[in-house]
Amino acid sequence: QVQLVESGGGLVQAGGSLRLSCAASGSIFSIISINAMGWYRQAPGKQRELVARITRGGSTNYADSVKGRFTISRDNAKNTVYLQMNSLKPEDTAVYYCNAEKVVINTRVYDYWGQGTQVTVSS
């Protein structure tokens, strides 16, 4: 069994920065590959939305609302993904979820989600 463990959320003032981390834990030695990892967020009363995603090869895509402010990076050897968030705005307030897409374990493929970490930006 594999779990995604997130850290780095918290309360910050507008204009500040936070760095989120997400690491795979559990039976990580059984992981053959992870196609893509990403961050999603869900604000109260809203649908979950993609924030940023990075493939195994390093290709990235971002939501328009965070381009130029957020940077996603990945350490394939550690099965870890990071999200550096700068110039935070109150509208960035949400629960942020880590996602691992198409995780190959033996001959099967899985998608995993983290438990979520709260990011609150005060004005």
Coordinates of C-alpha atoms in Angstrom, one line a residue:
Q1 CA 0.0 0.0 0.0
V2 CA 1.2 3.5 -0.9
Q3 CA 0.2 6.7 0.8
L4 CA 0.9 10.3 -0.1
V5 CA 1.9 12.5 2.9
E6 CA 1.6 16.2 2.5
S7 CA 3.2 18.9 4.6
G8 CA 3.9 22.7 4.5
G9 CA 0.4 24.2 4.7
G10 CA -0.5 26.9 7.1
L11 CA -1.5 30.5 7.6
V12 CA 0.3 33.3 5.7
Q13 CA -0.4 36.9 4.9
A14 CA -1.1 38.1 1.4
G15 CA 2.1 38.5 -0.5
G16 CA 3.8 35.8 1.5
S17 CA 5.1 32.4 0.5
L18 CA 4.6 28.7 1.4
R19 CA 6.2 25.5 0.2
L20 CA 4.2 22.3 0.0
S21 CA 5.7 18.9 0.0
C22 CA 4.2 15.5 -0.9
A23 CA 6.1 12.3 -0.5
A24 CA 5.0 8.8 -1.2
S25 CA 5.3 6.5 1.8
G26 CA 4.5 2.9 2.6
S27 CA 5.4 0.2 0.0
I28 CA 7.5 2.7 -2.0
F29 CA 10.0 0.0 -3.1
S30 CA 7.2 -1.6 -5.0
I31 CA 6.7 1.4 -7.2
I32 CA 8.0 1.0 -10.7
S33 CA 7.1 4.4 -11.9
I34 CA 4.8 7.4 -11.4
N35 CA 3.6 9.0 -14.6
A36 CA 2.7 12.4 -13.2
M37 CA 2.3 14.2 -9.8
G38 CA 0.4 17.2 -9.2
W39 CA -1.4 19.6 -6.8
Y40 CA -5.1 20.3 -6.8
R41 CA -7.1 22.6 -4.5
Q42 CA -10.6 22.9 -3.3
A43 CA -12.0 26.0 -1.7
P44 CA -15.3 25.9 0.3
G45 CA -18.3 25.6 -2.0
K46 CA -16.1 25.1 -5.1
Q47 CA -15.0 22.1 -7.1
R48 CA -11.6 20.7 -6.9
E49 CA -9.3 22.2 -9.5
L50 CA -5.9 21.5 -10.9
V51 CA -3.2 23.9 -9.6
A52 CA -0.1 22.4 -11.2
R53 CA 1.1 19.1 -12.6
I54 CA 4.5 17.7 -13.6
T55 CA 5.2 14.6 -15.6
R56 CA 8.0 12.1 -15.0
G57 CA 9.9 13.8 -17.8
G58 CA 9.6 17.2 -16.2
S59 CA 6.8 18.8 -18.4
T60 CA 4.6 21.1 -16.4
N61 CA 1.3 22.8 -16.6
Y62 CA -0.3 25.3 -14.4
A63 CA -3.7 26.9 -13.8
D64 CA -3.8 30.3 -15.3
S65 CA -4.5 31.8 -11.9
V66 CA -1.2 30.7 -10.5
K67 CA 1.2 31.1 -13.5
G68 CA 4.2 33.2 -12.6
R69 CA 3.6 32.8 -8.9
F70 CA 3.7 29.0 -8.2
T71 CA 6.4 26.5 -9.2
I72 CA 6.1 22.8 -9.2
S73 CA 9.1 20.5 -9.0
R74 CA 9.7 16.8 -8.5
D75 CA 12.3 14.4 -7.2
N76 CA 11.7 11.2 -9.0
A77 CA 14.3 9.3 -6.9
K78 CA 12.3 10.2 -3.8
N79 CA 8.9 10.0 -5.3
T80 CA 8.3 13.5 -4.0
V81 CA 6.7 16.6 -5.4
Y82 CA 6.9 20.2 -4.2
L83 CA 4.9 23.3 -4.8
Q84 CA 6.6 26.6 -4.1
M85 CA 3.9 29.3 -3.7
N86 CA 4.9 32.9 -3.9
S87 CA 2.9 36.2 -3.9
L88 CA 0.0 34.4 -2.3
K89 CA -3.4 35.9 -2.5
P90 CA -6.5 35.4 -0.3
E91 CA -8.2 33.6 -3.2
D92 CA -5.5 31.0 -3.0
T93 CA -7.1 29.9 0.3
A94 CA -8.1 26.2 0.0
V95 CA -7.3 22.7 0.9
Y96 CA -4.5 21.5 -1.3
Y97 CA -4.3 17.9 -2.3
C98 CA -1.4 16.0 -3.7
N99 CA -2.0 13.5 -6.6
A100 CA 0.1 10.7 -8.0
E101 CA -1.2 9.7 -11.4
K102 CA -0.7 6.2 -13.0
V103 CA 1.5 4.7 -10.4
V104 CA 2.8 1.4 -11.7
I105 CA 3.1 -1.3 -9.0
N106 CA 4.0 -4.7 -10.3
T107 CA 1.6 -5.1 -13.2
R108 CA -1.2 -2.8 -11.9
V109 CA -1.7 0.9 -12.2
Y110 CA -3.2 3.1 -9.5
D111 CA -4.0 6.8 -8.8
Y112 CA -3.4 8.1 -5.3
W113 CA -4.5 11.2 -3.4
G114 CA -3.1 12.8 -0.3
Q115 CA -5.3 13.7 2.7
G116 CA -5.1 17.4 2.0
T117 CA -3.3 20.3 3.7
Q118 CA -5.0 23.6 4.5
V119 CA -3.5 26.8 3.1
T120 CA -5.0 30.1 4.4
V121 CA -4.0 33.5 3.1
S122 CA -5.1 36.5 5.1
S123 CA -5.6 39.9 3.6

